[in-house]
Amino acid sequence: MFQKEQAVSRLIEILVEYIPNLKGQIEDFSKDYFAQRALLRGLMNMHSEKNPLPDEFFALQDELLQQELSEKQLTDVSSLKPCLINKNVYVYTGDITAFKADAVVNSAEPNLLGCKQAGHNCPDNALHSAAGLQLRFECASLMRGQEAPAGCAIATGAYNLPYGIVIHVVGPKVTFEVPQDDIASLEKCYKGALTIAKERGCKSIVFTPIAAGTLGFSMQKAAKVAVDTVLSFLKDPANDLKVIFFVPQERDCIIYDNLLTPHEEKKGDLHPFFNINLF
């Protein structure tokens, strides 16, 4: 019978061999299972794509991640309520690694290698952590040390995620001002991902927020580009694709709700002098 505790312990032993200067700290780490599991995630996040791993690692890692996936209560589009503005558009907030769809779009670093900050709670880190290190190695093989330009979209396998494919997009990095070129690059991310999904025969696609937060776009500006681009794509009857916007924070749902509600249906629950569309 598969023992998660033993698997986690062995996986940590394998990974720590690549960072021997941390051995002392890791040996002193709490032996509580959840602390050890968090430690494993952190070590996976930090593992360099330049260091190949033995088959034993991937066999144990996959068994662990598949076991964890089986323990999650997966959500799919059938359990969501479609938006009023378009029956093929939905908003989801929850665990990005517990949604089942044909494709997920990851807002990636230009090298596509995933967030290497141990245990970080961004969608990029969550997706790479739940997929397994094969995802990082595949991205490294595709990029060969290069960086992808802003606006590009590249598909890979999803490995231990409940998705068919992962589509990595590189959003533009902006400062306070958002020039038109960067808006065009962000639009290109969405168009590229939608095109790949259609070409691959996908019926559903989940978008994590692209370029919002650390890349400089406010959630409002990024969401406006996202919604406008997706709605334009769905105007073509041939593009029969279910599109789900993943919103990490509950407080940001109002932004998408406002953008995806027909004008005559919008509720006047904001201050009369506050126009969310100005931001």
XYZ file of N, CA and C in Angstrom:
837
model
N 0.847 -1.206 0.000
C 0.000 0.000 0.000
C 0.879 1.251 0.000
N 0.501 2.226 -0.833
C 1.285 3.453 -0.947
C 1.189 4.277 0.342
N 2.351 4.665 0.859
C 2.417 5.475 2.071
C 2.936 6.867 1.722
N 2.059 7.873 1.847
C 2.455 9.228 1.472
C 3.625 9.731 2.315
N 3.611 9.426 3.599
C 4.672 9.906 4.481
C 6.041 9.401 4.020
N 6.108 8.120 3.673
C 7.367 7.541 3.219
C 7.795 8.122 1.880
N 6.826 8.338 1.007
C 7.136 8.909 -0.300
C 7.693 10.320 -0.168
N 7.043 11.134 0.669
C 7.506 12.514 0.877
C 8.926 12.513 1.446
N 9.175 11.655 2.410
C 10.501 11.565 3.025
C 11.566 11.207 1.997
N 11.263 10.227 1.152
C 12.238 9.807 0.146
C 12.445 10.879 -0.917
N 11.391 11.551 -1.328
C 11.510 12.620 -2.325
C 12.367 13.764 -1.799
N 12.203 14.094 -0.523
C 13.035 15.130 0.094
C 14.495 14.690 0.094
N 14.744 13.431 0.435
C 16.115 12.907 0.446
C 16.774 13.055 -0.925
N 16.024 12.789 -1.973
C 16.578 12.892 -3.329
C 16.896 14.346 -3.672
N 15.957 15.238 -3.403
C 16.135 16.634 -3.802
C 17.228 17.339 -3.009
N 17.366 16.997 -1.735
C 18.331 17.702 -0.895
C 19.769 17.387 -1.325
N 19.955 16.301 -2.035
C 21.295 15.970 -2.527
C 21.809 17.025 -3.502
N 20.902 17.786 -4.091
C 21.302 18.812 -5.053
C 21.573 20.149 -4.378
N 21.230 20.263 -3.104
C 21.504 21.491 -2.342
C 22.085 21.086 -0.977
N 23.282 20.513 -0.964
C 23.854 19.971 0.283
C 24.026 20.999 1.388
N 24.132 22.276 1.048
C 24.302 23.301 2.077
C 23.052 23.473 2.939
N 21.916 22.908 2.484
C 20.681 23.010 3.266
C 20.399 21.757 4.092
N 21.264 20.757 4.003
C 20.993 19.488 4.681
C 20.760 19.656 6.175
N 21.585 20.460 6.825
C 21.444 20.658 8.266
C 20.102 21.246 8.627
N 19.686 22.282 7.889
C 18.400 22.921 8.159
C 17.243 21.955 7.929
N 17.355 21.159 6.875
C 16.278 20.242 6.537
C 16.163 19.127 7.570
N 17.282 18.675 8.090
C 17.253 17.635 9.124
C 16.595 18.137 10.397
N 16.701 19.457 10.649
C 16.093 20.046 11.849
C 14.635 20.447 11.633
N 14.141 20.292 10.401
C 12.778 20.700 10.067
C 11.772 19.822 10.811
N 10.617 20.379 11.124
C 9.562 19.627 11.811
C 9.235 18.338 11.061
N 9.038 17.257 11.801
C 8.714 15.969 11.197
C 7.203 15.784 11.004
N 6.429 16.780 11.373
C 4.992 16.742 11.107
C 4.774 16.572 9.598
N 3.803 15.715 9.210
C 3.628 15.411 7.786
C 3.361 16.662 6.961
N 2.503 17.550 7.432
C 2.148 18.719 6.645
C 3.342 19.672 6.490
N 4.180 19.738 7.528
C 5.401 20.539 7.421
C 6.362 19.906 6.414
N 6.466 18.585 6.443
C 7.331 17.880 5.494
C 6.807 18.025 4.064
N 5.489 17.996 3.913
C 4.911 18.156 2.564
C 5.172 19.555 2.034
N 5.070 20.554 2.907
C 5.378 21.927 2.498
C 6.854 22.058 2.136
N 7.703 21.378 2.898
C 9.134 21.383 2.601
C 9.393 20.771 1.233
N 8.728 19.667 0.925
C 8.902 19.037 -0.383
C 8.489 19.983 -1.500
N 7.363 20.652 -1.323
C 6.931 21.607 -2.353
C 7.986 22.691 -2.552
N 8.521 23.214 -1.461
C 9.540 24.246 -1.570
C 10.783 23.767 -2.294
N 11.212 22.546 -1.995
C 12.389 21.987 -2.663
C 12.124 21.761 -4.148
N 10.918 21.330 -4.478
C 10.554 21.166 -5.893
C 10.551 22.510 -6.601
N 10.021 23.535 -5.931
C 10.009 24.870 -6.519
C 11.415 25.363 -6.837
N 12.362 25.040 -5.976
C 13.728 25.553 -6.126
C 14.603 24.694 -7.026
N 14.162 23.484 -7.334
C 15.032 22.565 -8.067
C 15.371 23.104 -9.452
N 16.644 23.076 -9.785
C 17.107 23.604 -11.071
C 16.824 22.627 -12.201
N 16.360 23.180 -13.294
C 16.115 22.388 -14.494
C 17.411 21.825 -15.080
N 18.549 22.322 -14.594
C 19.848 21.840 -15.076
C 20.270 20.537 -14.396
N 19.525 20.143 -13.358
C 19.858 18.930 -12.616
C 18.840 17.831 -12.902
N 19.173 16.891 -13.774
C 18.242 15.795 -14.058
C 17.993 14.943 -12.821
N 16.823 14.341 -12.789
C 16.426 13.541 -11.626
C 16.274 12.074 -12.018
N 16.477 11.150 -11.064
C 16.348 9.718 -11.368
C 14.897 9.310 -11.588
N 14.717 8.192 -12.276
C 13.367 7.678 -12.523
C 12.618 7.437 -11.222
N 13.332 7.061 -10.176
C 12.694 6.823 -8.881
C 11.945 8.053 -8.405
N 12.553 9.219 -8.612
C 11.907 10.454 -8.161
C 10.562 10.629 -8.851
N 10.555 10.523 -10.176
C 9.322 10.784 -10.917
C 8.245 9.735 -10.614
N 8.642 8.487 -10.405
C 7.665 7.452 -10.075
C 6.993 7.759 -8.740
N 7.797 8.107 -7.725
C 7.238 8.437 -6.414
C 6.443 9.738 -6.460
N 6.994 10.747 -7.124
C 6.312 12.044 -7.218
C 4.947 11.881 -7.875
N 4.881 11.156 -8.997
C 3.613 10.989 -9.703
C 2.597 10.234 -8.860
N 3.042 9.221 -8.142
C 2.120 8.469 -7.306
C 1.573 9.356 -6.188
N 2.438 10.182 -5.614
C 2.004 11.107 -4.563
C 1.014 12.129 -5.107
N 1.352 12.762 -6.225
C 0.497 13.805 -6.780
C -0.836 13.247 -7.275
N -0.814 12.040 -7.839
C -2.066 11.420 -8.277
C -2.937 11.044 -7.079
N -2.306 10.616 -6.009
C -3.059 10.313 -4.787
C -3.715 11.581 -4.245
N -2.950 12.675 -4.207
C -3.495 13.943 -3.728
C -4.613 14.438 -4.638
N -4.449 14.243 -5.944
C -5.486 14.665 -6.887
C -6.781 13.889 -6.645
N -6.660 12.595 -6.362
C -7.847 11.763 -6.126
C -8.579 12.162 -4.849
N -7.872 12.830 -3.942
C -8.474 13.247 -2.678
C -9.161 14.612 -2.784
N -8.955 15.306 -3.894
C -9.571 16.615 -4.074
C -10.981 16.455 -4.636
N -11.832 17.388 -4.276
C -13.171 17.435 -4.857
C -13.099 18.358 -6.067
N -13.004 17.756 -7.248
C -12.806 18.542 -8.454
C -14.076 19.273 -8.872
N -13.884 20.462 -9.398
C -14.971 21.271 -9.948
C -14.836 21.278 -11.460
N -15.960 21.311 -12.164
C -15.896 21.517 -13.614
C -16.964 22.527 -14.019
N -17.011 22.817 -15.300
C -17.865 23.911 -15.765
C -19.344 23.626 -15.517
N -19.733 22.367 -15.432
C -21.146 22.027 -15.243
C -21.697 22.515 -13.904
N -20.789 22.776 -12.953
C -21.237 23.213 -11.628
C -21.236 24.737 -11.490
N -20.825 25.439 -12.542
C -20.766 26.897 -12.492
C -21.962 27.523 -13.193
N -22.284 28.731 -12.787
C -23.372 29.478 -13.409
C -22.803 30.358 -14.518
N -23.327 30.246 -15.737
C -22.792 31.081 -16.823
C -23.093 32.554 -16.599
N -22.249 33.400 -17.162
C -22.445 34.844 -17.028
C -23.616 35.303 -17.887
N -24.244 36.363 -17.480
C -25.419 36.866 -18.192
C -25.070 37.350 -19.589
N -23.866 37.848 -19.755
C -23.506 38.473 -21.029
C -23.190 37.455 -22.115
N -22.790 36.233 -21.694
C -22.489 35.179 -22.666
C -22.572 33.826 -21.944
N -23.349 32.912 -22.486
C -23.576 31.619 -21.821
C -22.347 30.722 -21.804
N -21.310 31.082 -22.553
C -20.080 30.281 -22.596
C -18.977 30.832 -21.698
N -19.281 31.829 -20.901
C -18.279 32.468 -20.046
C -18.658 32.291 -18.579
N -17.652 31.961 -17.762
C -17.875 31.672 -16.342
C -16.760 32.305 -15.508
N -17.028 32.460 -14.229
C -16.027 32.946 -13.278
C -15.900 31.900 -12.173
N -14.671 31.583 -11.823
C -14.415 30.573 -10.786
C -13.388 31.093 -9.795
N -13.678 30.945 -8.526
C -12.703 31.238 -7.487
C -12.593 30.016 -6.591
N -11.377 29.607 -6.319
C -11.158 28.386 -5.545
C -9.732 27.908 -5.748
N -9.574 26.608 -5.873
C -8.262 25.997 -6.040
C -8.023 25.738 -7.527
N -7.040 26.412 -8.117
C -6.763 26.280 -9.546
C -6.316 24.859 -9.888
N -5.825 24.113 -8.909
C -5.385 22.735 -9.162
C -6.506 21.723 -8.925
N -7.707 22.215 -8.664
C -8.838 21.320 -8.402
C -9.992 21.609 -9.354
N -9.679 22.136 -10.522
C -10.686 22.388 -11.552
C -10.363 21.499 -12.743
N -11.361 20.835 -13.280
C -11.142 19.919 -14.396
C -11.603 20.569 -15.698
N -10.668 20.726 -16.628
C -10.980 21.323 -17.927
C -9.968 20.826 -18.957
N -10.221 21.135 -20.210
C -9.325 20.670 -21.267
C -7.998 21.431 -21.279
N -8.027 22.702 -20.885
C -6.803 23.506 -20.906
C -6.816 24.513 -19.776
N -5.633 24.821 -19.269
C -5.470 25.895 -18.301
C -4.386 26.828 -18.836
N -4.605 28.122 -18.689
C -3.654 29.119 -19.168
C -2.897 29.684 -17.985
N -1.587 29.539 -18.039
C -0.720 29.983 -16.949
C -0.005 31.263 -17.343
N -0.084 32.277 -16.487
C 0.676 33.506 -16.690
C 2.102 33.236 -16.245
N 2.990 33.014 -17.217
C 4.308 32.457 -16.950
C 5.419 33.495 -16.966
N 6.546 33.102 -16.379
C 7.777 33.865 -16.522
C 8.269 33.705 -17.966
N 9.064 34.638 -18.479
C 9.542 34.512 -19.863
C 10.301 33.212 -20.143
N 10.926 32.614 -19.110
C 11.629 31.350 -19.339
C 10.708 30.133 -19.193
N 9.465 30.370 -18.809
C 8.423 29.351 -18.640
C 8.711 28.340 -17.533
N 9.721 28.566 -16.717
C 10.184 27.543 -15.776
C 9.405 27.515 -14.467
N 8.433 28.378 -14.321
C 7.635 28.377 -13.102
C 8.233 29.256 -12.024
N 7.407 29.601 -11.059
C 7.850 30.411 -9.924
C 8.776 29.577 -9.051
N 9.993 30.061 -8.848
C 10.984 29.304 -8.075
C 11.073 29.758 -6.620
N 10.119 30.599 -6.209
C 10.079 31.034 -4.812
C 9.387 29.950 -3.996
N 10.107 29.360 -3.069
C 9.604 28.199 -2.333
C 8.253 28.460 -1.671
N 7.256 27.662 -2.041
C 5.949 27.737 -1.407
C 5.124 28.949 -1.746
N 5.507 29.727 -2.746
C 4.753 30.933 -3.096
C 3.335 30.557 -3.513
N 2.372 31.442 -3.238
C 0.974 31.075 -3.470
C 0.421 31.604 -4.785
N 1.278 31.972 -5.733
C 0.794 32.445 -7.032
C 0.299 31.260 -7.867
N -0.594 31.487 -8.840
C -1.077 30.394 -9.680
C 0.045 29.667 -10.419
N 1.073 30.387 -10.860
C 2.207 29.774 -11.560
C 2.863 28.715 -10.678
N 3.096 29.057 -9.420
C 3.708 28.118 -8.478
C 2.773 26.944 -8.200
N 1.503 27.248 -7.993
C 0.534 26.193 -7.685
C 0.434 25.182 -8.823
N 0.385 25.674 -10.057
C 0.254 24.776 -11.201
C 1.493 23.912 -11.384
N 2.677 24.520 -11.305
C 3.908 23.745 -11.447
C 4.051 22.734 -10.310
N 3.679 23.127 -9.104
C 3.812 22.229 -7.949
C 2.916 21.007 -8.086
N 1.688 21.203 -8.573
C 0.745 20.096 -8.700
C 0.975 19.274 -9.958
N 1.593 19.887 -10.956
C 1.891 19.151 -12.191
C 3.048 18.189 -11.980
N 4.041 18.629 -11.208
C 5.255 17.849 -11.025
C 6.403 18.455 -11.814
N 7.603 18.034 -11.491
C 8.784 18.650 -12.092
C 8.959 18.322 -13.569
N 8.192 17.365 -14.089
C 8.245 17.126 -15.532
C 7.868 18.377 -16.309
N 6.959 19.177 -15.745
C 6.522 20.390 -16.437
C 7.683 21.357 -16.596
N 8.467 21.537 -15.542
C 9.627 22.423 -15.639
C 10.635 21.896 -16.654
N 10.869 20.598 -16.630
C 11.844 20.023 -17.553
C 11.370 20.128 -19.005
N 10.072 19.952 -19.245
C 9.579 20.107 -20.619
C 9.733 21.549 -21.083
N 9.397 22.500 -20.214
C 9.544 23.912 -20.570
C 11.007 24.256 -20.843
N 11.905 23.717 -20.029
C 13.335 23.961 -20.239
C 13.785 23.405 -21.580
N 13.273 22.240 -21.944
C 13.623 21.625 -23.219
C 13.126 22.471 -24.387
N 11.936 23.036 -24.238
C 11.374 23.865 -25.303
C 12.122 25.187 -25.450
N 12.488 25.797 -24.312
C 13.070 27.134 -24.344
C 14.582 27.129 -24.594
N 15.276 26.066 -24.188
C 16.718 25.922 -24.411
C 17.503 27.159 -23.942
N 17.140 27.634 -22.766
C 17.841 28.771 -22.178
C 17.404 30.125 -22.694
N 16.476 30.171 -23.617
C 15.998 31.438 -24.176
C 14.789 31.940 -23.383
N 14.364 33.142 -23.687
C 13.163 33.702 -23.071
C 12.127 34.002 -24.149
N 10.892 33.724 -23.828
C 9.802 33.965 -24.771
C 9.399 35.436 -24.721
N 9.051 36.021 -25.867
C 8.642 37.431 -25.888
C 7.248 37.619 -25.303
N 6.972 38.817 -24.853
C 5.638 39.138 -24.340
C 4.611 38.910 -25.438
N 3.502 38.311 -25.053
C 2.423 38.075 -25.997
C 2.390 36.672 -26.572
N 3.415 35.872 -26.293
C 3.456 34.529 -26.878
C 2.630 33.541 -26.069
N 2.275 32.431 -26.706
C 1.523 31.352 -26.057
C 2.125 30.027 -26.504
N 2.462 29.170 -25.540
C 3.124 27.892 -25.820
C 2.446 26.796 -25.012
N 2.110 25.691 -25.675
C 1.410 24.586 -25.007
C 2.377 23.484 -24.586
N 2.083 22.884 -23.435
C 2.838 21.728 -22.942
C 1.861 20.709 -22.365
N 2.411 19.586 -21.921
C 1.606 18.624 -21.202
C 1.186 19.174 -19.852
N 0.210 18.512 -19.224
C -0.278 18.950 -17.914
C 0.140 17.998 -16.801
N 0.629 16.817 -17.167
C 1.154 15.840 -16.214
C 0.136 15.499 -15.126
N 0.371 15.886 -13.888
C -0.515 15.469 -12.790
C -1.621 16.470 -12.472
N -1.826 17.427 -13.345
C -2.924 18.381 -13.181
C -4.200 17.805 -13.788
N -5.365 18.269 -13.353
C -6.633 17.772 -13.915
C -7.018 18.486 -15.216
N -6.032 18.787 -16.035
C -6.233 19.458 -17.315
C -5.620 18.614 -18.424
N -6.056 18.872 -19.659
C -5.468 18.177 -20.785
C -4.120 18.754 -21.178
N -4.038 20.084 -21.207
C -2.798 20.783 -21.554
C -2.654 22.030 -20.691
N -1.413 22.508 -20.611
C -1.138 23.816 -20.013
C -0.678 24.728 -21.142
N -1.278 25.901 -21.228
C -0.859 26.899 -22.209
C -0.174 28.023 -21.441
N 1.114 28.177 -21.682
C 1.903 29.191 -20.990
C 1.904 30.467 -21.825
N 1.527 31.573 -21.216
C 1.556 32.860 -21.906
C 2.441 33.822 -21.121
N 3.099 34.702 -21.837
C 3.990 35.677 -21.206
C 3.377 37.060 -21.351
N 2.929 37.604 -20.248
C 2.307 38.914 -20.273
C 3.336 40.032 -20.271
N 2.942 41.211 -20.737
C 3.857 42.362 -20.714
C 4.055 42.881 -19.300
N 5.233 43.387 -19.039
C 5.531 43.989 -17.735
C 5.468 45.503 -17.895
N 4.645 46.154 -17.090
C 4.431 47.590 -17.237
C 4.725 48.317 -15.933
N 4.858 49.625 -16.031
C 4.973 50.470 -14.845
C 3.601 51.104 -14.614
N 3.561 52.283 -14.028
C 2.267 52.893 -13.724
C 1.476 53.165 -15.001
N 2.155 53.667 -16.020
C 1.491 53.921 -17.291
C 1.421 52.623 -18.090
N 0.311 52.416 -18.787
C 0.146 51.218 -19.606
C 0.018 51.643 -21.069
N 1.129 51.552 -21.830
C 1.075 51.960 -23.236
C 0.234 51.002 -24.076
N -0.218 51.481 -25.227
C -1.070 50.687 -26.102
C -0.381 49.408 -26.567
N 0.935 49.472 -26.745
C 1.666 48.274 -27.173
C 1.537 47.139 -26.153
N 1.541 47.492 -24.883
C 1.418 46.462 -23.848
C -0.004 45.903 -23.779
N -0.980 46.759 -24.039
C -2.359 46.262 -24.106
C -2.492 45.293 -25.275
N -1.848 45.626 -26.396
C -1.877 44.740 -27.563
C -1.191 43.413 -27.260
N -0.093 43.446 -26.493
C 0.602 42.205 -26.111
C -0.273 41.339 -25.218
N -0.998 41.984 -24.312
C -1.893 41.232 -23.429
C -3.034 40.607 -24.231
N -3.587 41.361 -25.161
C -4.623 40.810 -26.042
C -4.080 39.603 -26.805
N -2.832 39.710 -27.253
C -2.203 38.626 -28.011
C -2.094 37.357 -27.167
N -1.832 37.512 -25.867
C -1.782 36.351 -24.967
C -3.103 35.591 -24.995
N -4.197 36.326 -24.853
C -5.511 35.691 -24.831
C -5.862 35.086 -26.188
N -5.588 35.827 -27.252
C -5.896 35.309 -28.591
C -5.067 34.064 -28.888
N -3.787 34.087 -28.509
C -2.920 32.944 -28.753
C -3.382 31.705 -28.017
N -3.768 31.881 -26.754
C -4.240 30.747 -25.953
C -5.545 30.193 -26.510
N -6.454 31.072 -26.882
C -7.737 30.632 -27.443
C -7.535 29.891 -28.768
N -6.612 30.376 -29.575
C -6.321 29.731 -30.861
C -5.757 28.331 -30.654
N -4.813 28.193 -29.711
C -4.244 26.876 -29.411
C -5.330 25.931 -28.922
N -6.178 26.421 -28.034
C -7.255 25.578 -27.499
C -8.179 25.100 -28.611
N -8.522 25.980 -29.516
C -9.398 25.610 -30.627
C -8.708 24.597 -31.536
N -7.435 24.832 -31.843
C -6.692 23.918 -32.714
C -6.530 22.539 -32.092
N -6.443 22.488 -30.772
C -6.275 21.210 -30.075
C -7.610 20.507 -29.807
N -8.703 21.121 -30.215
C -10.008 20.502 -30.014
C -10.542 20.624 -28.596
N -10.045 21.581 -27.843
C -10.511 21.776 -26.468
C -11.946 22.291 -26.454
N -12.686 21.883 -25.458
C -14.051 22.366 -25.268
C -14.150 23.348 -24.103
N -13.122 23.356 -23.243
C -13.136 24.257 -22.088
C -11.716 24.741 -21.805
N -11.603 25.979 -21.361
C -10.298 26.571 -21.076
C -10.420 27.489 -19.864
N -9.475 27.372 -18.950
C -9.447 28.199 -17.741
C -8.298 29.200 -17.858
N -8.595 30.466 -17.668
C -7.579 31.518 -17.685
C -7.249 31.957 -16.269
N -5.998 31.861 -15.869
C -5.556 32.559 -14.671
C -5.324 34.015 -15.071
N -5.347 34.972 -14.134
C -5.127 36.377 -14.508
C -3.740 36.570 -15.136
N -3.694 37.202 -16.283
C -2.442 37.411 -17.004
C -1.978 38.852 -16.803
N -0.727 39.000 -16.395
C -0.054 40.306 -16.252
C -0.581 41.144 -15.090
N -1.516 40.614 -14.319
C -2.038 41.379 -13.182
C -1.119 41.222 -11.981
N -1.039 42.254 -11.161
C -0.244 42.169 -9.934
C 1.209 42.539 -10.167
N 2.106 41.555 -10.038
C 3.545 41.838 -10.076
C 4.012 42.355 -11.431
N 3.271 42.087 -12.508
C 3.682 42.576 -13.827
C 3.178 43.994 -14.094
N 2.412 44.550 -13.176
C 2.099 45.968 -13.272
C 0.683 46.327 -13.662
N -0.045 45.442 -14.325
C -1.431 45.738 -14.657
C -2.281 45.655 -13.389
N -3.181 46.603 -13.207
C -4.166 46.462 -12.134
C -5.117 45.339 -12.543
N -5.753 44.714 -11.570
C -6.700 43.655 -11.881
C -7.815 44.181 -12.776
N -8.231 45.418 -12.546
C -9.314 45.989 -13.349
C -8.902 46.126 -14.816
N -7.711 46.668 -15.061
C -7.264 46.852 -16.447
C -7.032 45.511 -17.128
N -6.406 44.588 -16.420
C -6.135 43.272 -16.996
C -7.438 42.531 -17.290
N -8.394 42.614 -16.375
C -9.673 41.930 -16.568
C -10.445 42.515 -17.744
N -10.362 43.824 -17.918
C -11.069 44.476 -19.044
C -10.542 43.957 -20.372
N -9.223 43.854 -20.498
C -8.631 43.319 -21.726
C -9.044 41.861 -21.906
N -9.000 41.098 -20.820
C -9.351 39.679 -20.880
C -10.783 39.483 -21.360
N -11.706 40.174 -20.741
C -13.125 40.013 -21.072
C -13.403 40.480 -22.494
N -12.883 41.633 -22.876
C -13.132 42.154 -24.225
C -12.595 41.200 -25.290
N -11.398 40.656 -25.060
C -10.780 39.767 -26.051
C -11.539 38.455 -26.159
N -11.928 37.894 -25.030
C -12.671 36.626 -25.041
C -14.050 36.804 -25.680
N -14.753 37.863 -25.330
C -16.091 38.080 -25.893
C -16.013 38.299 -27.404
N -14.970 38.971 -27.863
C -14.783 39.171 -29.297
C -14.559 37.832 -29.996
N -13.749 36.966 -29.385
C -13.463 35.647 -29.938
C -14.744 34.811 -30.024
N -15.583 34.894 -29.010
C -16.784 34.066 -28.943
C -17.915 34.564 -29.839
N -17.744 35.742 -30.435
C -18.765 36.239 -31.366
C -18.880 35.342 -32.588
N -17.786 34.676 -32.942
C -17.789 33.751 -34.072
C -18.479 32.458 -33.631
N -19.588 32.088 -34.243
C -20.308 30.874 -33.844
C -19.446 29.610 -33.920
N -18.394 29.650 -34.724
C -17.511 28.483 -34.844
C -16.653 28.286 -33.597
N -16.536 29.323 -32.789
C -15.713 29.251 -31.572
C -16.578 28.853 -30.378
N -17.016 27.611 -30.381
C -17.895 27.111 -29.318
C -17.035 26.558 -28.182
N -16.497 27.453 -27.375
C -15.559 27.097 -26.319
C -16.056 27.646 -24.991
N -16.025 26.822 -23.959
C -16.374 27.290 -22.621
C -15.135 27.968 -22.028
N -15.281 29.214 -21.624
C -14.159 29.994 -21.095
C -14.421 30.316 -19.634
N -13.473 29.932 -18.794
C -13.604 30.163 -17.357
C -12.511 31.116 -16.905
N -12.890 32.206 -16.272
C -11.921 33.129 -15.687
C -11.696 32.726 -14.229
N -10.480 32.317 -13.916
C -10.128 31.989 -12.535
C -9.747 33.270 -11.807
N -10.399 33.539 -10.685
C -10.143 34.741 -9.888
C -9.617 34.295 -8.526
N -8.328 34.548 -8.232
C -7.741 34.051 -6.976
C -8.380 34.614 -5.719
N -8.778 35.888 -5.767
C -9.308 36.551 -4.576
C -10.806 36.829 -4.728
N -11.560 36.487 -3.700
C -13.005 36.733 -3.719
C -13.317 38.199 -3.993
N -12.470 39.069 -3.441
C -12.755 40.504 -3.578
C -12.678 40.977 -5.029
N -11.971 40.228 -5.880
C -11.841 40.619 -7.275
C -12.997 40.128 -8.138
N -13.858 39.295 -7.569
C -14.987 38.774 -8.344
C -15.887 39.899 -8.836
N -16.010 40.955 -8.029
C -16.886 42.060 -8.418
C -16.407 42.723 -9.707
N -15.092 42.712 -9.935
C -14.548 43.293 -11.166
C -15.051 42.521 -12.377
N -14.918 41.190 -12.323
C -15.392 40.366 -13.435
C -16.908 40.404 -13.539
N -17.599 40.368 -12.398
C -19.060 40.423 -12.426
C -19.543 41.699 -13.109
N -18.884 42.815 -12.815
C -19.258 44.093 -13.409
C -19.037 44.081 -14.919
N -17.900 43.521 -15.344
C -17.570 43.495 -16.765
C -18.421 42.501 -17.550
N -18.937 41.479 -16.865
C -19.666 40.410 -17.545
C -21.174 40.484 -17.348
N -21.634 41.608 -16.836
C -23.066 41.822 -16.648
C -23.559 42.853 -17.653
N -24.613 42.563 -18.414
C -25.155 43.558 -19.348
C -25.462 44.856 -18.626
N -25.263 45.960 -19.307
C -25.379 47.275 -18.679
C -26.692 47.452 -17.927
N -27.779 46.998 -18.523
C -29.084 47.221 -17.901
C -29.301 46.350 -16.671
N -28.440 45.312 -16.498
C -28.601 44.405 -15.364
C -27.724 44.783 -14.172
N -26.775 45.693 -14.366
C -25.820 45.994 -13.299
C -26.506 46.598 -12.092
N -26.104 46.115 -10.942
C -26.690 46.593 -9.690
C -26.000 47.873 -9.248
N -26.748 48.755 -8.663
C -26.182 50.008 -8.189
C -25.694 49.902 -6.770
N -24.797 48.917 -6.506
C -24.355 48.705 -5.122
C -23.056 49.435 -4.808
N -22.530 50.220 -5.758
C -21.341 51.011 -5.502
C -21.747 52.456 -5.241
N -20.836 53.195 -4.661
C -21.091 54.608 -4.425
C -21.414 55.279 -5.762
N -22.437 56.143 -5.816
C -22.855 56.736 -7.091
C -21.754 57.506 -7.796
N -20.732 57.963 -7.066
C -19.651 58.720 -7.699
C -18.454 57.836 -8.030
N -18.587 56.528 -7.799
C -17.476 55.595 -8.051
C -17.765 54.820 -9.337
N -17.013 55.088 -10.358
C -17.184 54.377 -11.644
C -16.024 53.419 -11.816
N -16.288 52.120 -11.608
C -15.219 51.119 -11.658
C -14.575 51.033 -13.036
N -15.297 51.445 -14.081
C -14.746 51.357 -15.434
C -13.676 52.405 -15.721
N -13.479 53.339 -14.791
C -12.430 54.354 -14.991
C -11.083 53.832 -14.580
N -10.994 52.686 -13.917
C -9.750 52.192 -13.359
C -9.233 50.992 -14.140
